[in-house]
Short mmCIF file of N, CA and C in Angstrom, two decimals:
data_model
loop_
_atom_site.label_atom_id
_atom_site.label_comp_id
_atom_site.label_asym_id
_atom_site.label_seq_id
_atom_site.Cartn_x
_atom_site.Cartn_y
_atom_site.Cartn_z
N GLN A 21 -80.31 -147.20 38.56
CA GLN A 21 -80.49 -146.91 37.19
C GLN A 21 -79.82 -147.95 36.34
N VAL A 22 -79.12 -148.76 36.89
CA VAL A 22 -78.45 -149.98 36.36
C VAL A 22 -78.91 -151.34 36.83
N GLN A 23 -79.37 -152.14 35.94
CA GLN A 23 -79.77 -153.46 36.34
C GLN A 23 -78.83 -154.55 35.92
N LEU A 24 -78.46 -155.53 36.68
CA LEU A 24 -77.41 -156.52 36.38
C LEU A 24 -78.28 -157.82 36.38
N VAL A 25 -78.15 -158.63 35.42
CA VAL A 25 -78.75 -160.09 35.53
C VAL A 25 -77.79 -160.99 35.14
N GLU A 26 -77.44 -161.80 36.15
CA GLU A 26 -76.41 -162.97 36.04
C GLU A 26 -76.93 -164.15 35.65
N SER A 27 -76.17 -165.09 35.09
CA SER A 27 -76.40 -166.39 34.67
C SER A 27 -75.16 -167.19 34.52
N GLY A 28 -75.21 -168.40 34.45
CA GLY A 28 -74.07 -169.34 34.07
C GLY A 28 -73.48 -170.24 35.33
N GLY A 29 -74.25 -170.05 36.53
CA GLY A 29 -73.62 -170.84 37.46
C GLY A 29 -74.09 -172.16 37.53
N GLY A 30 -73.57 -173.01 38.42
CA GLY A 30 -73.90 -174.45 38.36
C GLY A 30 -72.91 -175.26 39.06
N LEU A 31 -73.22 -176.62 38.93
CA LEU A 31 -72.26 -177.58 39.55
C LEU A 31 -71.36 -178.14 38.61
N VAL A 32 -69.97 -178.19 38.99
CA VAL A 32 -69.04 -178.54 37.96
C VAL A 32 -67.98 -179.50 38.80
N GLN A 33 -67.38 -180.36 38.19
CA GLN A 33 -66.37 -181.23 38.79
C GLN A 33 -65.23 -180.33 38.99
N PRO A 34 -64.15 -180.78 39.90
CA PRO A 34 -62.90 -180.24 39.89
C PRO A 34 -62.28 -180.48 38.50
N GLY A 35 -61.42 -179.25 38.14
CA GLY A 35 -60.88 -179.19 36.83
C GLY A 35 -61.67 -178.72 35.78
N GLY A 36 -62.96 -178.76 35.85
CA GLY A 36 -63.91 -178.26 34.88
C GLY A 36 -63.98 -176.64 34.77
N SER A 37 -64.95 -176.36 33.84
CA SER A 37 -65.03 -174.98 33.46
C SER A 37 -66.53 -174.36 33.51
N LEU A 38 -66.66 -173.18 33.87
CA LEU A 38 -67.97 -172.55 33.69
C LEU A 38 -67.59 -171.05 33.09
N ARG A 39 -68.64 -170.68 32.44
CA ARG A 39 -68.59 -169.10 32.05
C ARG A 39 -69.79 -168.42 32.65
N LEU A 40 -69.56 -167.46 33.51
CA LEU A 40 -70.60 -166.49 34.10
C LEU A 40 -70.86 -165.43 33.10
N SER A 41 -72.01 -165.16 32.97
CA SER A 41 -72.59 -163.76 32.16
C SER A 41 -73.30 -162.70 33.10
N CYS A 42 -73.07 -161.53 32.90
CA CYS A 42 -73.72 -160.47 33.48
C CYS A 42 -74.24 -159.46 32.32
N ALA A 43 -75.57 -159.48 32.31
CA ALA A 43 -76.14 -158.48 31.37
C ALA A 43 -76.54 -157.13 32.12
N ALA A 44 -76.02 -155.94 31.45
CA ALA A 44 -76.38 -154.80 32.30
C ALA A 44 -77.33 -154.14 31.37
N SER A 45 -78.27 -153.33 32.02
CA SER A 45 -79.27 -152.50 31.16
C SER A 45 -79.45 -151.20 32.15
N GLY A 46 -80.02 -150.13 31.55
CA GLY A 46 -80.23 -148.83 32.14
C GLY A 46 -79.02 -147.77 31.79
N SER A 47 -78.49 -147.08 32.57
CA SER A 47 -77.65 -146.12 32.33
C SER A 47 -76.38 -146.53 32.06
N ILE A 48 -76.10 -147.30 30.88
CA ILE A 48 -74.87 -148.14 30.51
C ILE A 48 -73.86 -147.23 30.38
N GLY A 49 -73.99 -145.96 29.84
CA GLY A 49 -72.73 -145.09 29.64
C GLY A 49 -72.20 -144.50 30.89
N SER A 50 -72.88 -144.77 31.92
CA SER A 50 -72.35 -144.25 33.38
C SER A 50 -71.44 -145.16 33.84
N ILE A 51 -71.31 -146.46 33.51
CA ILE A 51 -70.60 -147.42 34.12
C ILE A 51 -69.12 -147.20 34.04
N LYS A 52 -68.28 -147.12 35.19
CA LYS A 52 -66.94 -146.82 35.14
C LYS A 52 -66.14 -148.15 35.21
N ALA A 53 -66.52 -149.22 35.84
CA ALA A 53 -65.98 -150.50 35.83
C ALA A 53 -66.89 -151.49 36.33
N MET A 54 -66.79 -152.64 35.96
CA MET A 54 -67.39 -153.85 36.31
C MET A 54 -66.61 -155.01 36.93
N GLY A 55 -67.11 -155.77 37.72
CA GLY A 55 -66.24 -156.97 38.21
C GLY A 55 -67.24 -157.95 38.79
N TRP A 56 -66.49 -158.94 39.15
CA TRP A 56 -67.04 -160.15 39.78
C TRP A 56 -66.52 -160.33 41.22
N TYR A 57 -67.35 -160.53 42.23
CA TYR A 57 -67.02 -160.78 43.52
C TYR A 57 -67.63 -162.12 43.95
N ARG A 58 -67.18 -162.71 45.03
CA ARG A 58 -67.67 -163.95 45.40
C ARG A 58 -67.61 -164.18 46.92
N GLN A 59 -68.66 -164.88 47.46
CA GLN A 59 -68.75 -165.02 49.00
C GLN A 59 -69.09 -166.25 49.22
N ALA A 60 -68.01 -167.10 50.03
CA ALA A 60 -68.41 -168.56 50.36
C ALA A 60 -69.01 -168.41 51.99
N PRO A 61 -69.74 -169.49 52.17
CA PRO A 61 -70.34 -169.44 53.65
C PRO A 61 -69.35 -169.21 54.50
N GLY A 62 -69.59 -168.34 55.54
CA GLY A 62 -68.78 -168.00 56.68
C GLY A 62 -67.59 -167.05 56.43
N LYS A 63 -67.31 -166.57 55.17
CA LYS A 63 -66.32 -165.67 54.84
C LYS A 63 -66.83 -164.31 54.14
N GLN A 64 -65.85 -163.39 54.07
CA GLN A 64 -66.11 -162.08 53.66
C GLN A 64 -66.22 -162.18 52.06
N ARG A 65 -67.07 -161.38 51.68
CA ARG A 65 -67.05 -161.09 50.24
C ARG A 65 -65.70 -160.75 49.72
N GLU A 66 -65.22 -161.16 48.50
CA GLU A 66 -63.98 -160.84 48.01
C GLU A 66 -64.01 -160.56 46.53
N LEU A 67 -63.11 -159.70 45.99
CA LEU A 67 -63.04 -159.51 44.68
C LEU A 67 -62.44 -160.62 44.07
N VAL A 68 -62.93 -160.96 42.90
CA VAL A 68 -62.38 -161.98 41.90
C VAL A 68 -61.70 -161.37 40.73
N ALA A 69 -62.38 -160.54 40.20
CA ALA A 69 -61.76 -159.84 38.83
C ALA A 69 -62.59 -158.59 38.62
N THR A 70 -61.80 -157.70 37.98
CA THR A 70 -62.58 -156.40 37.57
C THR A 70 -61.92 -155.99 36.27
N ILE A 71 -62.83 -155.10 35.49
CA ILE A 71 -62.52 -154.59 34.29
C ILE A 71 -63.04 -153.26 34.08
N THR A 72 -62.11 -152.33 33.66
CA THR A 72 -62.50 -150.86 33.67
C THR A 72 -63.15 -150.67 32.24
N SER A 73 -63.75 -149.38 32.41
CA SER A 73 -64.33 -149.05 30.85
C SER A 73 -63.30 -149.07 29.87
N GLY A 74 -61.96 -148.73 30.23
CA GLY A 74 -60.88 -148.68 29.18
C GLY A 74 -60.32 -150.17 28.87
N GLY A 75 -60.91 -151.05 29.66
CA GLY A 75 -60.52 -152.55 29.27
C GLY A 75 -59.34 -153.04 30.16
N SER A 76 -58.81 -152.32 31.02
CA SER A 76 -57.86 -152.82 32.03
C SER A 76 -58.60 -153.90 32.99
N THR A 77 -57.71 -154.90 33.22
CA THR A 77 -58.08 -156.03 34.04
C THR A 77 -57.34 -156.35 35.19
N ASN A 78 -57.95 -156.77 36.22
CA ASN A 78 -57.21 -157.15 37.46
C ASN A 78 -57.89 -158.39 38.03
N TYR A 79 -56.98 -159.25 38.70
CA TYR A 79 -57.48 -160.53 39.35
C TYR A 79 -56.77 -160.66 40.54
N ARG A 80 -57.53 -161.27 41.58
CA ARG A 80 -56.88 -161.76 42.73
C ARG A 80 -55.97 -162.99 42.44
N ASP A 81 -54.96 -163.04 43.22
CA ASP A 81 -53.70 -163.98 42.86
C ASP A 81 -54.14 -165.44 42.76
N SER A 82 -55.15 -165.84 43.61
CA SER A 82 -55.59 -167.22 43.38
C SER A 82 -56.23 -167.66 42.15
N VAL A 83 -56.68 -166.66 41.36
CA VAL A 83 -57.42 -167.10 40.10
C VAL A 83 -56.60 -166.70 38.91
N LYS A 84 -55.64 -166.17 39.06
CA LYS A 84 -54.72 -165.68 37.99
C LYS A 84 -54.19 -166.91 37.10
N GLY A 85 -54.26 -166.81 35.86
CA GLY A 85 -54.11 -167.97 34.93
C GLY A 85 -55.14 -169.08 34.79
N ARG A 86 -56.23 -168.96 35.70
CA ARG A 86 -57.35 -169.65 35.50
C ARG A 86 -58.59 -168.98 35.09
N PHE A 87 -58.95 -167.79 35.51
CA PHE A 87 -60.13 -166.86 35.10
C PHE A 87 -59.77 -166.00 34.23
N THR A 88 -60.69 -165.49 33.52
CA THR A 88 -60.55 -164.51 32.52
C THR A 88 -61.83 -163.66 32.40
N ILE A 89 -61.69 -162.34 32.71
CA ILE A 89 -62.92 -161.50 32.82
C ILE A 89 -62.69 -160.74 31.38
N SER A 90 -64.05 -160.42 30.73
CA SER A 90 -64.10 -159.84 29.52
C SER A 90 -65.41 -159.18 29.38
N ARG A 91 -65.58 -158.32 28.45
CA ARG A 91 -66.87 -157.42 28.15
C ARG A 91 -67.08 -157.38 26.65
N ASP A 92 -68.41 -157.58 26.41
CA ASP A 92 -68.79 -157.49 25.12
C ASP A 92 -69.58 -156.21 25.05
N THR A 93 -69.10 -154.99 24.63
CA THR A 93 -69.58 -153.66 24.66
C THR A 93 -70.90 -153.68 23.93
N ALA A 94 -70.99 -154.36 22.70
CA ALA A 94 -72.34 -154.20 22.04
C ALA A 94 -73.36 -154.86 22.72
N LYS A 95 -73.25 -155.87 23.41
CA LYS A 95 -74.16 -156.57 24.08
C LYS A 95 -74.35 -156.13 25.63
N ASN A 96 -73.59 -155.16 25.97
CA ASN A 96 -73.55 -154.64 27.45
C ASN A 96 -73.51 -155.93 28.43
N THR A 97 -72.57 -156.65 28.12
CA THR A 97 -72.48 -157.91 29.06
C THR A 97 -70.95 -158.08 29.34
N VAL A 98 -70.75 -158.50 30.53
CA VAL A 98 -69.55 -158.87 31.02
C VAL A 98 -69.42 -160.37 31.43
N TYR A 99 -68.39 -161.00 31.20
CA TYR A 99 -68.22 -162.45 31.34
C TYR A 99 -67.09 -162.83 32.23
N LEU A 100 -67.18 -163.84 32.87
CA LEU A 100 -66.10 -164.45 33.72
C LEU A 100 -66.02 -165.98 33.23
N GLN A 101 -64.93 -166.35 32.40
CA GLN A 101 -64.62 -167.56 32.06
C GLN A 101 -63.73 -168.05 33.33
N MET A 102 -64.16 -169.29 33.82
CA MET A 102 -63.38 -169.95 34.91
C MET A 102 -63.11 -171.37 34.42
N ASN A 103 -61.68 -171.50 34.32
CA ASN A 103 -61.19 -172.79 33.93
C ASN A 103 -60.42 -173.41 35.22
N SER A 104 -60.27 -174.75 35.00
CA SER A 104 -59.37 -175.53 36.07
C SER A 104 -59.91 -175.23 37.55
N LEU A 105 -61.38 -175.25 37.60
CA LEU A 105 -61.84 -174.87 38.90
C LEU A 105 -61.51 -175.81 40.09
N LYS A 106 -61.39 -175.19 41.20
CA LYS A 106 -61.11 -176.01 42.47
C LYS A 106 -62.31 -175.90 43.51
N PRO A 107 -62.33 -176.90 44.33
CA PRO A 107 -63.22 -176.74 45.28
C PRO A 107 -63.48 -175.46 46.06
N GLU A 108 -62.31 -174.87 46.36
CA GLU A 108 -62.11 -173.69 47.01
C GLU A 108 -62.73 -172.43 46.13
N ASP A 109 -63.19 -172.73 44.85
CA ASP A 109 -63.70 -171.70 44.38
C ASP A 109 -65.29 -171.65 44.53
N THR A 110 -65.80 -172.54 45.22
CA THR A 110 -67.24 -172.63 45.37
C THR A 110 -67.56 -171.40 46.49
N ALA A 111 -68.62 -170.85 45.81
CA ALA A 111 -69.19 -169.59 46.42
C ALA A 111 -70.36 -168.90 45.60
N VAL A 112 -70.99 -168.00 46.24
CA VAL A 112 -71.95 -167.20 45.43
C VAL A 112 -71.27 -166.18 44.61
N TYR A 113 -71.32 -165.99 43.31
CA TYR A 113 -70.45 -165.05 42.68
C TYR A 113 -71.61 -163.88 42.21
N TYR A 114 -71.06 -162.76 42.48
CA TYR A 114 -71.99 -161.38 42.29
C TYR A 114 -71.19 -160.59 41.23
N CYS A 115 -72.21 -160.09 40.32
CA CYS A 115 -71.63 -159.10 39.36
C CYS A 115 -71.77 -157.78 40.01
N ASN A 116 -70.82 -156.73 39.79
CA ASN A 116 -70.86 -155.47 40.42
C ASN A 116 -70.47 -154.40 39.32
N ALA A 117 -71.19 -153.33 39.46
CA ALA A 117 -71.10 -152.30 38.25
C ALA A 117 -70.75 -150.93 39.30
N LYS A 118 -69.82 -150.32 38.89
CA LYS A 118 -69.55 -149.04 39.54
C LYS A 118 -69.87 -147.76 38.70
N VAL A 119 -70.87 -147.08 39.07
CA VAL A 119 -71.69 -146.16 38.11
C VAL A 119 -71.35 -144.67 38.62
N GLY A 120 -71.04 -143.83 37.65
CA GLY A 120 -70.73 -142.35 38.11
C GLY A 120 -72.08 -141.69 37.61
N PRO A 121 -72.06 -140.29 37.95
CA PRO A 121 -70.94 -139.60 38.68
C PRO A 121 -70.94 -139.66 40.11
N LEU A 122 -71.92 -140.20 40.83
CA LEU A 122 -71.78 -140.41 42.26
C LEU A 122 -71.23 -141.70 42.69
N PHE A 123 -70.84 -142.50 41.81
CA PHE A 123 -70.12 -143.82 42.13
C PHE A 123 -70.90 -144.73 42.96
N TYR A 124 -72.01 -144.90 42.62
CA TYR A 124 -72.94 -146.02 43.28
C TYR A 124 -72.46 -147.40 42.83
N ASN A 125 -72.55 -148.30 43.69
CA ASN A 125 -72.23 -149.69 43.38
C ASN A 125 -73.57 -150.39 43.18
N TYR A 126 -73.74 -151.08 41.97
CA TYR A 126 -74.82 -151.92 41.85
C TYR A 126 -74.30 -153.47 41.64
N TRP A 127 -75.33 -154.27 42.14
CA TRP A 127 -74.98 -155.59 42.41
C TRP A 127 -76.09 -156.43 41.65
N GLY A 128 -75.63 -157.62 41.08
CA GLY A 128 -76.56 -158.57 40.44
C GLY A 128 -77.08 -159.46 41.60
N GLN A 129 -78.04 -160.40 41.16
CA GLN A 129 -78.56 -161.29 42.30
C GLN A 129 -77.85 -162.26 42.88
N GLY A 130 -76.70 -162.63 42.31
CA GLY A 130 -75.88 -163.73 42.66
C GLY A 130 -76.15 -164.93 41.98
N THR A 131 -75.10 -165.79 41.70
CA THR A 131 -75.23 -167.11 40.99
C THR A 131 -74.36 -168.21 41.79
N GLN A 132 -74.82 -169.17 42.05
CA GLN A 132 -74.14 -170.26 42.83
C GLN A 132 -73.11 -170.91 42.03
N VAL A 133 -71.92 -170.97 42.43
CA VAL A 133 -70.99 -171.93 41.81
C VAL A 133 -70.54 -172.92 42.77
N THR A 134 -70.69 -174.16 42.38
CA THR A 134 -70.47 -175.30 43.25
C THR A 134 -69.32 -176.30 42.58
N VAL A 135 -68.07 -176.44 43.09
CA VAL A 135 -67.09 -177.32 42.53
C VAL A 135 -66.98 -178.63 43.49
N SER A 136 -67.44 -179.66 42.88
CA SER A 136 -67.47 -180.86 43.84
C SER A 136 -67.44 -181.98 42.95
N ALA A 137 -66.80 -183.06 43.27
CA ALA A 137 -66.70 -184.37 42.67
C ALA A 137 -67.88 -185.20 43.13
#
């Protein structure tokens, strides 16, 4: 009952910036938290950043100080601002929503981020 549509991925040079967007539709009032995950080839999917309905944010250590997660409630959209990008940030980035009352996880289609000179 929640649909997530991602955009903003692409190719960027090391040190560059990208902003990912995730637009949510459906049962928006049931979303408890949203986040961004990423998966590089041959690696497990890992959490990048999360934001709760109350606005609390968390980041994995490797992106702290470089990435910022935010939400525009009026637009039902969550963003991931990525600065000072490194080649090791290269991955498919997935938007996630945790939805109550049964705590289903919904996922976006994924957007490719490639950091390369």
